[in-house]
mmCIF file of C-alpha atoms in Angstrom:
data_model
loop_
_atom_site.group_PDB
_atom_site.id
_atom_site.type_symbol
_atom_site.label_atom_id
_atom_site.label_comp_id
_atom_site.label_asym_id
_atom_site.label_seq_id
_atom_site.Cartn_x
_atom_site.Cartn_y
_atom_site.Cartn_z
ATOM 1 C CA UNK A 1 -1.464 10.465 -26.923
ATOM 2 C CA UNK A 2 -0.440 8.698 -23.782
ATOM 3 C CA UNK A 3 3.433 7.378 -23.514
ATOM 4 C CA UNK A 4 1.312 3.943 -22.420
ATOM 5 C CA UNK A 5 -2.163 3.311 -22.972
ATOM 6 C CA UNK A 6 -3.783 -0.002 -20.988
ATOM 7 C CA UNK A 7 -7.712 -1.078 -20.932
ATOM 8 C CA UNK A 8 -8.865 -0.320 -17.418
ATOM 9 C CA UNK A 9 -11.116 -2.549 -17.201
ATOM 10 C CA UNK A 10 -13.433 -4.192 -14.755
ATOM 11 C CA UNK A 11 -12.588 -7.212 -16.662
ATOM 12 C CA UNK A 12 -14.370 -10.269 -14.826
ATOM 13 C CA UNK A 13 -13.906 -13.861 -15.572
ATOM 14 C CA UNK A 14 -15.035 -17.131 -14.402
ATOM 15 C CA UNK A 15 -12.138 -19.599 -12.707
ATOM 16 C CA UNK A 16 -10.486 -21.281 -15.240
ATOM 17 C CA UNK A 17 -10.813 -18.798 -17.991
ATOM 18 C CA UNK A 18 -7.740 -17.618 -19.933
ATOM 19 C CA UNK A 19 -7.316 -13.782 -19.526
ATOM 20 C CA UNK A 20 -5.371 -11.477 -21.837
ATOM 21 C CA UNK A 21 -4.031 -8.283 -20.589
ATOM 22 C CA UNK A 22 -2.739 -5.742 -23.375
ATOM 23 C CA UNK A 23 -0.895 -2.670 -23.715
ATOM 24 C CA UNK A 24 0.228 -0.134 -26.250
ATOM 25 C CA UNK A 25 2.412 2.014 -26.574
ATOM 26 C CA UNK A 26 4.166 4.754 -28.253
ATOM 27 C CA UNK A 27 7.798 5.489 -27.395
ATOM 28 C CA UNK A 28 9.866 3.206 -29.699
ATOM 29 C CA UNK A 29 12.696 3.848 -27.214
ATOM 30 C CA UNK A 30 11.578 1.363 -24.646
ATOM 31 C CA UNK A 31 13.410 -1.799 -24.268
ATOM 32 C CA UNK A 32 12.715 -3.003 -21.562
ATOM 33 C CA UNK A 33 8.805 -4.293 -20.802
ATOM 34 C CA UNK A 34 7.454 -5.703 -17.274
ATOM 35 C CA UNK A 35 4.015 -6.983 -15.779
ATOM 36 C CA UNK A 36 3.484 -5.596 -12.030
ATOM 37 C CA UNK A 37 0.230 -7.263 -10.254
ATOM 38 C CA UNK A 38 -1.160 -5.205 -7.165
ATOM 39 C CA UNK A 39 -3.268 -6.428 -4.596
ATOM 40 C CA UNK A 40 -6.067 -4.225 -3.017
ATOM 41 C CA UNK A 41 -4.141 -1.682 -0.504
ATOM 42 C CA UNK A 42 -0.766 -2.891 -1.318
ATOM 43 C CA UNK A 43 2.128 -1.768 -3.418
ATOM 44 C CA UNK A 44 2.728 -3.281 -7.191
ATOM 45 C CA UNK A 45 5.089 -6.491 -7.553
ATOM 46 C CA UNK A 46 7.155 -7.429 -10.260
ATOM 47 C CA UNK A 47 5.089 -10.745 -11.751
ATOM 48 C CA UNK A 48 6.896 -10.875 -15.002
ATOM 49 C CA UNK A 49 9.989 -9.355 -17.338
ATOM 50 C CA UNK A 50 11.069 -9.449 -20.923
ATOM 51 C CA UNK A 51 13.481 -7.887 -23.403
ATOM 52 C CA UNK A 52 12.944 -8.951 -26.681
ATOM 53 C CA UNK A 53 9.658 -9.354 -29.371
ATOM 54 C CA UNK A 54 8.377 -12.841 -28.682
ATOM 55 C CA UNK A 55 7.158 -14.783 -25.567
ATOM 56 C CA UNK A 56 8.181 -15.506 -22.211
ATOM 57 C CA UNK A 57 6.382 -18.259 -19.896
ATOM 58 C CA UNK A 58 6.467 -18.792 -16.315
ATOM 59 C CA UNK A 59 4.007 -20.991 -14.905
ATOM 60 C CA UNK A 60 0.634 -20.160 -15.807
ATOM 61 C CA UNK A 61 1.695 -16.674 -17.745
ATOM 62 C CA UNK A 62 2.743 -15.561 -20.664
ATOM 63 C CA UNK A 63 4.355 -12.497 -21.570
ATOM 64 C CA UNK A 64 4.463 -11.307 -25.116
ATOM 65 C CA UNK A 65 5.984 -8.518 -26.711
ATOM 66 C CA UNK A 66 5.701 -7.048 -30.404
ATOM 67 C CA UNK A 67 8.056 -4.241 -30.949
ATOM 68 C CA UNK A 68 7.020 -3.905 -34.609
ATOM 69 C CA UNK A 69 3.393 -3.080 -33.497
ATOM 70 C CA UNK A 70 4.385 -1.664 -30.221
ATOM 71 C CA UNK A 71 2.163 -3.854 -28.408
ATOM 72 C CA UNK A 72 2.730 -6.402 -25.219
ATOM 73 C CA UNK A 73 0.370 -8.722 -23.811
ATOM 74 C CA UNK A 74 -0.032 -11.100 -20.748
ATOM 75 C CA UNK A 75 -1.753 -14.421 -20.817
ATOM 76 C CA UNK A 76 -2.764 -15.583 -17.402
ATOM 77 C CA UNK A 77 -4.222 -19.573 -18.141
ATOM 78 C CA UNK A 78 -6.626 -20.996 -15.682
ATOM 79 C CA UNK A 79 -6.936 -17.780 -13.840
ATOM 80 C CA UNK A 80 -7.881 -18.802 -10.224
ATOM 81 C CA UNK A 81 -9.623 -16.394 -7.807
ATOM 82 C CA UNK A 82 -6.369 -15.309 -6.406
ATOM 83 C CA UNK A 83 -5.147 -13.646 -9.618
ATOM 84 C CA UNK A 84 -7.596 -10.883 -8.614
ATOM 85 C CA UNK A 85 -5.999 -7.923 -8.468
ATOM 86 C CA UNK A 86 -4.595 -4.938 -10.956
ATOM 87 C CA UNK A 87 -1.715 -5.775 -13.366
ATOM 88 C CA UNK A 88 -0.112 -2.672 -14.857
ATOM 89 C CA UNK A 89 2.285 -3.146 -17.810
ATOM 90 C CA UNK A 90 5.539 -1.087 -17.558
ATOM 91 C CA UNK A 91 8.301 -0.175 -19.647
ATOM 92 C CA UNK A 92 12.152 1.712 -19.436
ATOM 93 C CA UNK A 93 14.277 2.585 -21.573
ATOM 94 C CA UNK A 94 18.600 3.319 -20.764
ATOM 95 C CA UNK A 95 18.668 7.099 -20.269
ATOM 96 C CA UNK A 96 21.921 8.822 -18.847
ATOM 97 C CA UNK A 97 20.192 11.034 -16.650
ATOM 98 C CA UNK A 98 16.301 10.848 -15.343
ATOM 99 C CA UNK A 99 13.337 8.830 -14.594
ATOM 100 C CA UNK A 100 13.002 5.992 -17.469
ATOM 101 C CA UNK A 101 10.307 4.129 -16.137
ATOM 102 C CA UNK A 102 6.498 4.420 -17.241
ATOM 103 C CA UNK A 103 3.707 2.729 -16.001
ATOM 104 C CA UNK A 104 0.433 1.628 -17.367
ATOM 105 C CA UNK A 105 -2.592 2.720 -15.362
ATOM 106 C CA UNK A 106 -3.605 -0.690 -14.870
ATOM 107 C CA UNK A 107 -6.148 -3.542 -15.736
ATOM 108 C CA UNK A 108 -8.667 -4.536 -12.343
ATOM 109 C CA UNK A 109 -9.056 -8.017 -12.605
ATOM 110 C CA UNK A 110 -11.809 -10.263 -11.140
ATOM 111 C CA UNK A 111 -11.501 -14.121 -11.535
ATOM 112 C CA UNK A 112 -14.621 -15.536 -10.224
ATOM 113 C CA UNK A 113 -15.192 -18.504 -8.587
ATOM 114 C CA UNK B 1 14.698 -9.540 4.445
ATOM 115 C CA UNK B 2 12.789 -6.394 5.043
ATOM 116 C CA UNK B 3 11.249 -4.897 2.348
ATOM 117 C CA UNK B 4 10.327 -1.109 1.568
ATOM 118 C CA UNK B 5 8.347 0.339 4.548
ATOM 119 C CA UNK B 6 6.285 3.270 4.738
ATOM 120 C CA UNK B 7 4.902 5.471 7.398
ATOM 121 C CA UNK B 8 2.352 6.637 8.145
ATOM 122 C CA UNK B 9 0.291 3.842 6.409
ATOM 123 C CA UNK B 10 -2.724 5.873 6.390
ATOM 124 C CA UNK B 11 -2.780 10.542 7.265
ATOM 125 C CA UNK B 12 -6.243 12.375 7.811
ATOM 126 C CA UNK B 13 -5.558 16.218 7.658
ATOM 127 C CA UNK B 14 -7.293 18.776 7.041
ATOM 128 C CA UNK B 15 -6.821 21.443 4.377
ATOM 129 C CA UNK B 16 -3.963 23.966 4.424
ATOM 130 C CA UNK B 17 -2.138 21.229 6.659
ATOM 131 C CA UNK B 18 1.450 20.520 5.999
ATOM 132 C CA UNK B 19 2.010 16.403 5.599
ATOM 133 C CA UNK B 20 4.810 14.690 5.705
ATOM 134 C CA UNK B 21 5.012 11.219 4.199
ATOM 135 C CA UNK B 22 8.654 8.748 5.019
ATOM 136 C CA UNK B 23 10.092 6.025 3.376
ATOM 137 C CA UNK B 24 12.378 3.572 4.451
ATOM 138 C CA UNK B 25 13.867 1.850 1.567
ATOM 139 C CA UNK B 26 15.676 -1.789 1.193
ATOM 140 C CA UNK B 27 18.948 -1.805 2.846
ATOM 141 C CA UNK B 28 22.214 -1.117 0.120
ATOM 142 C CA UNK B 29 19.015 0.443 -2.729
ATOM 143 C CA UNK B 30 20.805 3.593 -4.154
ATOM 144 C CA UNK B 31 17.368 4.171 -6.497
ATOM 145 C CA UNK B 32 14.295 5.573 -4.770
ATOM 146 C CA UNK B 33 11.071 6.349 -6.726
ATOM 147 C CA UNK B 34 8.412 8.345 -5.482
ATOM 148 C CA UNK B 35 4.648 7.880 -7.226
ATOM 149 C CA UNK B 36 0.964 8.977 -6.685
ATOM 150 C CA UNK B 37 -1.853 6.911 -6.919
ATOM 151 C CA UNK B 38 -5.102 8.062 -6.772
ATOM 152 C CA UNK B 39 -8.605 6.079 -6.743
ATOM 153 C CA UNK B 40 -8.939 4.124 -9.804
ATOM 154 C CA UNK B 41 -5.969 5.480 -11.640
ATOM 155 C CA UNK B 42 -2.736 4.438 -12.407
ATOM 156 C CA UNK B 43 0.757 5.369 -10.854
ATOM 157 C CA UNK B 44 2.066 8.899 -11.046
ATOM 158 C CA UNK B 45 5.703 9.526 -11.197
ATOM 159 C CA UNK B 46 6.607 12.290 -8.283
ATOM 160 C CA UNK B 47 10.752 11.997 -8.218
ATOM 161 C CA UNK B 48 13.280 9.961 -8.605
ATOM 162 C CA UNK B 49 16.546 9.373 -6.198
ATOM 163 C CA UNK B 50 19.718 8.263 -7.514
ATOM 164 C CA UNK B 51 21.667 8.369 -3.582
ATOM 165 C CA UNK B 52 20.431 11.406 -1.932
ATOM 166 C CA UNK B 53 20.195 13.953 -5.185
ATOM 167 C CA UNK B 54 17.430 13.721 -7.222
ATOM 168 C CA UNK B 55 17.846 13.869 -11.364
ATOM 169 C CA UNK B 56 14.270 14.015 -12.176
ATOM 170 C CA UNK B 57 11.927 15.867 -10.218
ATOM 171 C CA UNK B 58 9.483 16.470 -13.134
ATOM 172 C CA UNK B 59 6.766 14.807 -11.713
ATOM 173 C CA UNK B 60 6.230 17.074 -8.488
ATOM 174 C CA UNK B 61 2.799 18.396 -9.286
ATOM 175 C CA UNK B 62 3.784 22.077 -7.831
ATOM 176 C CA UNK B 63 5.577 23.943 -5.489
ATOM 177 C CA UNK B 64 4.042 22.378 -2.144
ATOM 178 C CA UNK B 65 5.736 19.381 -3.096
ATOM 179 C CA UNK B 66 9.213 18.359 -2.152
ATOM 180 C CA UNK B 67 11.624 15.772 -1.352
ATOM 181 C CA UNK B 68 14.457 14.803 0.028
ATOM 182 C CA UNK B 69 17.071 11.853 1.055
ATOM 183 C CA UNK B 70 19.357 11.260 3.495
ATOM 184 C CA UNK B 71 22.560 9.369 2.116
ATOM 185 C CA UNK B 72 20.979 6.468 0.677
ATOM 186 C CA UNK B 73 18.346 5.746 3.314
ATOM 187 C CA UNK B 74 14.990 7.332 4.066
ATOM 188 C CA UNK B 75 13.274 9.747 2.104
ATOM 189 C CA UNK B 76 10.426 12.361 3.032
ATOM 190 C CA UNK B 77 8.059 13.716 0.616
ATOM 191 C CA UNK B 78 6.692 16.915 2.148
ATOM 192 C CA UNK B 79 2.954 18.445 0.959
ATOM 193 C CA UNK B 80 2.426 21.716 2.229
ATOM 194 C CA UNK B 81 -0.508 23.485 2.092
ATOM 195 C CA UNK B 82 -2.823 20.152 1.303
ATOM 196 C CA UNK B 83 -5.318 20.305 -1.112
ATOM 197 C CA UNK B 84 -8.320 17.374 -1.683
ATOM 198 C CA UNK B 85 -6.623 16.820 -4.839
ATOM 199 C CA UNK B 86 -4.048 15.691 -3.229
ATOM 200 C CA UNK B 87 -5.956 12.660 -1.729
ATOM 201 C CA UNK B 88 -4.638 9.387 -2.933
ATOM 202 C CA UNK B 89 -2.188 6.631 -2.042
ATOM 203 C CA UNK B 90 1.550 7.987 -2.362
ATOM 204 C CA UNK B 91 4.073 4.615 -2.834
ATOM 205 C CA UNK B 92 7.016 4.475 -2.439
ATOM 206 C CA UNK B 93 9.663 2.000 -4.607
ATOM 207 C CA UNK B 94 13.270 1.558 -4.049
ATOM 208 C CA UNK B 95 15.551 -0.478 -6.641
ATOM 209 C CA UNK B 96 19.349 -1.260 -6.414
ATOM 210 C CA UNK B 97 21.006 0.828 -8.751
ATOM 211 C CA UNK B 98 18.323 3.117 -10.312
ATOM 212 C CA UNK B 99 19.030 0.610 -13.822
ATOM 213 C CA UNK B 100 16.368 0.407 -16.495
ATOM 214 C CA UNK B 101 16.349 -3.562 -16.108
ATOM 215 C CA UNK B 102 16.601 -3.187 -12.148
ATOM 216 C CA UNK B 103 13.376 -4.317 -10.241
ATOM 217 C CA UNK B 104 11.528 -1.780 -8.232
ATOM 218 C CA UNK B 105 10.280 -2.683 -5.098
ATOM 219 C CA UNK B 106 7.530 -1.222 -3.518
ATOM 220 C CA UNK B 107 6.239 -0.610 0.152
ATOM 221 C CA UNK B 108 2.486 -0.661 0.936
ATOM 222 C CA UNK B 109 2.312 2.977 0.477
ATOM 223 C CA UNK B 110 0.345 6.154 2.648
ATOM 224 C CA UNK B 111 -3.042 6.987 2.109
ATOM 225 C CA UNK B 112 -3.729 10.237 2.317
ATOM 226 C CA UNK B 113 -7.282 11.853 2.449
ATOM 227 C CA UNK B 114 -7.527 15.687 2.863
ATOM 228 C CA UNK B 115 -10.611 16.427 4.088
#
């Protein structure tokens, strides 16, 4: 089993839609859970972060977490064309020593006009 | 400010060429991340920098991979012997103190295609 497992997709939806982006995952030492959104031929940006279960707005997203069911989610609400691109979940944990980051491989988006 | 570059932004080479792929990271980052990329898939951890030694190299795929720092400032991931596998886009991410809640920042990354 994968550390973190994320639909690939396509996923295509018409402007205006509400899309939900979801990951799983298995390592009940992360703490620490992030959205990244990357454009076509450029590098991943930080869209959204979050520590705790529950939700976390900004704007037109939503970030949710359930640590119980290891599970996060991102809302995006009247998606617009420009929210095309590939959001990849991400999660760390504190580790003295080491890499402690983990990446989703990503969700391709399409929001069509 | 200026963000993470990389250079070249895009290497044709042919196989059994030695590549070598730079990084210039945000100004006063101690944290450098190196990752893979290929078509489709999702990012592949290569090696983290924490300053110029490196506490986790367990991503390097094998030994024609390595990588090193100067100080806190660029890095060069060196291929030798390229592959096709080894096609893909290589990013690089920088953060400022290698923290689990720290931000990585990433530059537009290298494509490589070894033809």
């Amino acid at each position: 089993q994968k550390e973190v497992e994320q639909d690939p997709g396509p996923l295509s939806v018409p402007e205006g839609a509400i899309v939900s982006l979801n990951c799983t995952y298995s390592n009940s030492a992360f703490q620490y859970f992030m959205w990244y959104r990357q454009y076509s031929r450029k590098g991943p940006e930080l869209l959204m972060y979050t520590y705790s279960s529950g939700n976390k707005e900004d704007g037109r997203f939503t970030a949710q977490v359930d640590k119980s069911s290891k599970y996060i989610s991102l809302f995006i609400r009247d998606s617009q064309p420009s929210d095309s691109a590939t959001y990849l979940c991400a999660m760390s944990y504190w580790r003295l020593y080491g890499q402690n980051f983990v990446f989703g491989p990503g969700t391709r988006l399409s929001v069509l006009p | 400010g200026a963000g993470v570059s990389q250079s070249p932004s895009n290497k044709v080479t042919e196989k059994g060429k030695d590549v070598e792929l730079r990084c210039d990271p945000i100004s006063g980052h101690t944290a450098l991340y190196w990752y893979r990329q290929r078509l489709g898939q999702g990012l592949e951890f290569l090696i983290y920098f924490q300053g110029n030694s490196a506490p986790d190299k367990s991503g390097l795929p094998s030994d024609r991979f390595s990588a090193e720092r100067t100080g806190e400032s660029v890095s060069t991931l060196t291929i030798q012997r390229t592959q096709q596998e080894d096609s893909a886009v290589y990013l690089c991410a920088s953060s400022l103190e290698g923290l689990y809640t720290d931000t990585q920042y990433f530059g537009p990354g290298t494509r490589l295609t070894v033809l």
